[in-house]
Coordinates of C-alpha atoms in Angstrom, one line a residue:
M267 CA 0.1 -0.1 -0.3
E268 CA 1.4 3.6 -0.8
T269 CA 0.4 5.9 1.0
I270 CA -1.1 9.0 -1.1
S271 CA -2.6 11.0 1.9
E272 CA -3.5 10.8 5.4
Q273 CA -5.7 13.9 7.6
A274 CA -7.3 13.8 10.9
C275 CA -10.5 13.0 11.1
F276 CA -13.4 12.8 13.7
G277 CA -10.3 11.1 16.1
G278 CA -9.7 9.2 13.4
V279 CA -7.7 9.1 10.2
Q280 CA -8.9 10.2 6.1
G281 CA -6.5 8.3 4.2
V282 CA -6.0 7.4 0.2
Y283 CA -3.6 3.9 -0.7
R284 CA -3.1 3.1 -3.8
H285 CA -1.6 -0.6 -4.8
G286 CA -0.8 -2.8 -7.8
S287 CA -3.4 -5.0 -8.7
Q288 CA -2.6 -8.5 -10.0
T289 CA -6.7 -8.5 -10.3
C290 CA -7.2 -5.2 -12.5
D291 CA -4.1 -5.5 -14.0
C292 CA -3.5 -2.2 -13.0
D293 CA -3.5 0.5 -10.5
M294 CA -5.9 1.4 -8.2
T295 CA -6.7 3.9 -5.2
F296 CA -9.2 2.8 -2.9
G297 CA -10.3 5.6 0.4
L298 CA -10.5 4.4 3.4
F299 CA -11.1 6.1 6.9
L300 CA -10.5 3.9 10.4
P301 CA -11.6 5.2 13.4
D302 CA -9.7 6.3 17.1
E303 CA -10.7 2.7 18.4
A304 CA -8.5 0.7 15.4
R305 CA -5.1 2.2 17.3
D306 CA -6.0 -0.3 20.0
G307 CA -6.9 -3.4 17.5
P308 CA -8.9 -4.1 15.1
V309 CA -12.9 -3.1 14.4
P310 CA -15.2 -4.0 11.7
V311 CA -15.2 -2.5 8.8
L312 CA -19.0 -1.0 6.2
W313 CA -17.9 -1.1 2.4
F314 CA -19.5 2.1 0.4
L315 CA -19.2 1.2 -2.9
S316 CA -19.9 4.4 -5.8
G317 CA -21.9 4.5 -8.6
L318 CA -21.5 5.4 -12.5
T319 CA -18.9 7.7 -13.5
C320 CA -17.2 8.3 -9.1
T321 CA -14.4 7.2 -8.1
H322 CA -13.1 6.2 -4.8
E323 CA -13.4 10.6 -3.6
N324 CA -17.0 10.7 -4.4
A325 CA -18.9 9.0 -1.2
M326 CA -15.3 9.9 0.8
T327 CA -15.9 13.4 0.7
K328 CA -20.0 14.6 -0.6
A329 CA -21.7 11.4 1.8
G330 CA -20.9 13.0 5.5
A331 CA -19.9 8.4 6.0
Q332 CA -17.2 9.6 8.2
A333 CA -19.0 11.0 11.2
H334 CA -20.8 8.6 11.8
A335 CA -18.4 6.2 11.8
A336 CA -16.1 7.6 13.9
A337 CA -19.6 7.5 16.8
E338 CA -19.9 3.6 16.0
G339 CA -15.7 3.0 16.0
I340 CA -16.6 0.7 12.5
A341 CA -14.0 1.9 9.5
L342 CA -15.1 2.4 5.9
V343 CA -12.9 1.5 2.7
F344 CA -14.1 3.6 0.0
P345 CA -12.8 1.6 -3.3
D346 CA -12.7 3.0 -6.6
T347 CA -15.3 1.8 -9.1
S348 CA -12.9 -0.1 -12.2
P349 CA -9.7 -0.6 -12.9
R350 CA -8.5 2.9 -14.8
G351 CA -5.4 4.1 -16.5
A352 CA -4.3 4.7 -20.0
E353 CA -3.5 1.0 -21.0
V354 CA -7.2 -0.2 -19.6
A355 CA -10.8 -0.2 -22.1
D356 CA -13.0 2.7 -22.0
A357 CA -16.2 3.8 -23.4
D358 CA -17.4 7.0 -25.3
D359 CA -21.0 5.9 -23.0
F360 CA -20.1 6.9 -20.2
A361 CA -22.6 4.0 -18.6
M362 CA -20.0 2.1 -20.3
G363 CA -16.4 1.0 -19.3
Q364 CA -14.3 2.9 -16.7
G365 CA -16.6 4.5 -13.6
A366 CA -18.9 1.5 -15.2
S367 CA -17.2 -1.4 -13.8
F368 CA -21.0 -2.6 -12.8
Y369 CA -18.6 -4.6 -10.2
V370 CA -18.6 -8.6 -12.9
N371 CA -15.7 -10.1 -14.0
A372 CA -15.7 -9.5 -17.7
T373 CA -15.3 -12.3 -20.5
Q374 CA -15.9 -10.5 -23.1
A375 CA -12.8 -8.5 -25.6
P376 CA -11.7 -5.7 -24.9
W377 CA -12.6 -5.4 -20.8
S378 CA -12.1 -9.3 -19.3
K379 CA -8.5 -8.1 -19.6
Q380 CA -9.1 -6.0 -16.6
Y381 CA -12.0 -5.8 -15.6
R382 CA -12.5 -7.9 -13.0
M383 CA -14.0 -6.3 -10.3
W384 CA -15.8 -9.1 -8.5
D385 CA -12.7 -10.6 -7.5
Y386 CA -11.6 -7.3 -6.5
L387 CA -13.6 -6.7 -4.0
A388 CA -14.2 -10.0 -3.2
Q389 CA -10.9 -11.7 -2.7
E390 CA -7.6 -9.5 -4.0
L391 CA -9.0 -6.1 -1.9
P392 CA -10.1 -7.0 1.2
D393 CA -6.3 -9.6 1.7
L394 CA -4.6 -6.7 0.7
L395 CA -7.0 -4.6 3.7
A396 CA -6.0 -8.1 5.7
A397 CA -2.4 -8.6 5.7
E398 CA -1.5 -4.0 6.3
V399 CA -4.7 -2.5 8.0
P400 CA -6.0 -3.4 12.8
L401 CA -9.4 -4.3 10.8
D402 CA -12.0 -7.3 11.9
M403 CA -12.6 -9.6 8.3
G404 CA -15.1 -11.7 10.5
R405 CA -17.5 -8.3 11.1
Q406 CA -18.1 -6.7 7.5
A407 CA -20.6 -4.6 6.2
I408 CA -21.4 -3.4 2.9
T409 CA -23.4 -0.6 0.7
G410 CA -23.7 1.3 -1.4
H411 CA -25.5 3.9 -4.1
S412 CA -26.9 2.9 -7.6
M413 CA -24.0 1.0 -9.9
G414 CA -22.5 0.7 -6.2
G415 CA -25.9 0.4 -4.6
H416 CA -25.9 -2.7 -6.7
G417 CA -23.0 -3.6 -6.6
A418 CA -24.0 -4.0 -3.0
L419 CA -26.8 -5.8 -3.2
T420 CA -25.2 -8.5 -6.1
L421 CA -22.4 -8.8 -4.1
G422 CA -24.1 -9.1 -0.4
M423 CA -25.6 -12.0 -1.4
G424 CA -23.6 -13.8 -3.2
L425 CA -20.7 -13.8 -1.1
K426 CA -22.5 -16.4 1.4
G427 CA -21.5 -15.2 5.1
R428 CA -19.1 -12.4 3.7
F429 CA -21.6 -9.4 5.8
R430 CA -23.3 -9.3 8.2
S431 CA -25.7 -6.5 6.8
I432 CA -26.7 -4.9 3.1
S433 CA -28.5 -1.4 2.7
A434 CA -28.4 0.5 -0.4
F435 CA -29.0 4.2 -1.6
A436 CA -31.2 3.7 -4.9
P437 CA -30.1 1.2 -5.6
M438 CA -29.7 -0.5 -9.6
S439 CA -32.2 -3.0 -8.9
N440 CA -33.2 -5.8 -12.2
T441 CA -30.2 -4.7 -14.4
T442 CA -31.6 -7.7 -16.7
Q443 CA -34.1 -5.7 -18.0
S444 CA -33.3 -2.0 -17.4
D445 CA -31.1 0.3 -20.7
W446 CA -28.6 0.5 -16.9
G447 CA -27.9 -2.9 -17.6
V448 CA -28.9 -4.8 -20.6
P449 CA -26.3 -2.9 -22.6
Q450 CA -22.7 -3.4 -20.3
L451 CA -23.6 -6.5 -19.1
S452 CA -24.1 -8.0 -22.7
Q453 CA -20.8 -6.4 -23.4
Y454 CA -18.6 -6.9 -20.3
L455 CA -20.5 -10.9 -20.2
G456 CA -21.7 -12.3 -23.9
E457 CA -25.4 -12.3 -25.1
D458 CA -25.8 -15.4 -23.0
R459 CA -28.7 -14.3 -20.4
T460 CA -28.2 -16.8 -18.0
A461 CA -24.2 -15.6 -17.3
W462 CA -26.2 -12.6 -15.9
E463 CA -28.7 -13.3 -13.2
A464 CA -25.6 -13.2 -10.7
H465 CA -25.8 -9.6 -11.1
D466 CA -29.7 -8.8 -10.8
A467 CA -30.3 -7.8 -7.3
S468 CA -34.5 -8.6 -8.2
L469 CA -33.1 -12.1 -9.8
L470 CA -30.3 -13.5 -6.5
M471 CA -33.1 -11.6 -4.2
A472 CA -36.7 -13.4 -5.6
R473 CA -33.3 -16.4 -5.3
D474 CA -31.8 -17.5 -2.3
G475 CA -32.1 -13.7 -0.4
F476 CA -30.0 -12.6 2.6
D477 CA -29.7 -13.9 5.8
G478 CA -29.4 -10.6 7.3
P479 CA -31.0 -7.5 7.5
V480 CA -31.2 -5.7 4.2
L481 CA -32.1 -1.1 4.3
I482 CA -33.1 0.2 1.1
D483 CA -33.7 3.7 0.7
Q484 CA -35.4 5.6 -2.7
G485 CA -36.1 8.9 -3.9
T486 CA -39.5 9.9 -5.4
A487 CA -38.3 12.7 -6.9
D488 CA -35.4 10.2 -8.5
Q489 CA -34.8 10.9 -12.2
F490 CA -33.3 7.8 -12.7
L491 CA -36.7 5.8 -11.8
D492 CA -37.6 4.9 -14.9
K493 CA -33.2 2.5 -15.7
L494 CA -33.0 2.0 -11.4
R495 CA -36.5 -0.6 -11.2
P496 CA -36.8 -0.4 -7.6
E497 CA -40.8 -2.0 -8.1
A498 CA -39.1 -5.0 -8.9
L499 CA -36.2 -5.3 -6.0
A500 CA -39.6 -4.8 -3.5
R501 CA -41.8 -6.8 -5.2
A502 CA -39.0 -9.5 -4.6
I503 CA -38.4 -8.8 -0.8
A504 CA -41.4 -9.3 -0.1
E505 CA -42.1 -12.5 -1.9
R506 CA -39.1 -13.8 -0.1
R507 CA -40.3 -12.3 3.1
Q508 CA -36.6 -10.7 3.3
E509 CA -36.0 -9.1 6.4
A510 CA -35.3 -6.1 5.5
T511 CA -37.0 -2.7 5.4
F512 CA -37.3 -0.5 1.9
R513 CA -38.2 3.1 2.0
M514 CA -39.7 5.6 -0.2
Q515 CA -38.2 9.2 0.4
P516 CA -40.7 11.8 -0.7
G517 CA -38.9 14.3 -2.8
Y518 CA -35.2 13.5 -2.9
D519 CA -33.6 13.1 -5.7
H520 CA -30.1 11.0 -7.0
S521 CA -28.1 12.8 -5.4
Y522 CA -25.1 13.3 -3.0
F523 CA -28.0 15.3 -1.5
F524 CA -30.2 12.5 -0.9
V525 CA -26.6 9.9 0.3
S526 CA -26.1 12.5 2.5
S527 CA -29.4 13.3 4.0
F528 CA -29.7 9.1 4.9
M529 CA -25.7 8.2 6.2
E530 CA -26.5 8.3 9.7
D531 CA -29.8 5.8 9.3
H532 CA -27.1 2.7 7.2
V533 CA -23.8 3.1 9.4
E534 CA -26.9 2.8 12.4
F535 CA -28.4 -0.4 10.6
H536 CA -24.9 -1.5 9.7
A537 CA -23.5 -0.8 13.5
Q538 CA -26.4 -2.6 14.9
A539 CA -25.4 -5.6 13.3
L540 CA -21.6 -5.9 13.2
W541 CA -21.2 -5.1 17.0
A542 CA -24.0 -7.7 17.7

């Protein structure tokens, strides 16, 4: 881990770090907040996955999560949303390529060489942090916004036993039926739609659910509601009788004003599961 920056933050440290990733075949950057309690030993960790066009920096600077995490004594990890660099495949469409990995392991050229964000988040980055940072990897939770909400839900349900709780802000909820999903999954994973199913939160919820609590917040004034398809996820939660809270928040849009408004609720929700 190469230190890019470290600043005192709510009694702890907000850092930005870079490392060479074998999984993504490029340098990867991430943010990490450690509360003051980490000076004395490992602390629980909450992952925050960001959305389209974002880097590690968006949620780190806009979500207001550090104050709430410090109050609960938990760490925050802010990964990047994709591999990056001049040699990394990209696209003119903001919803494809760098900043738009959809958190999958791509199987189709040119994406398959480096777009392996599922493995990066499931194995490489957690292994690095476990070796270098005082984190209690037996106490993990995950959240995210938009494409990151999709990632939080699919990783959370797909990695059985890894996370104690899942939450999401305005997640892409039904990617196999959405303009935010079908074009990207077809390019990353090919035309066999059965390969897409592991990356659709509504299908995973209906099929597998999650062995723990789930919290979803969605704004009613979100300009992307037709692409997000929250009704599909709400229906799957209800039909499965999943332990979950699904809240439609009146007047809120898709921005970080929305995310920051309910971040305290989400951190407290995860803290209850992490410290149980």
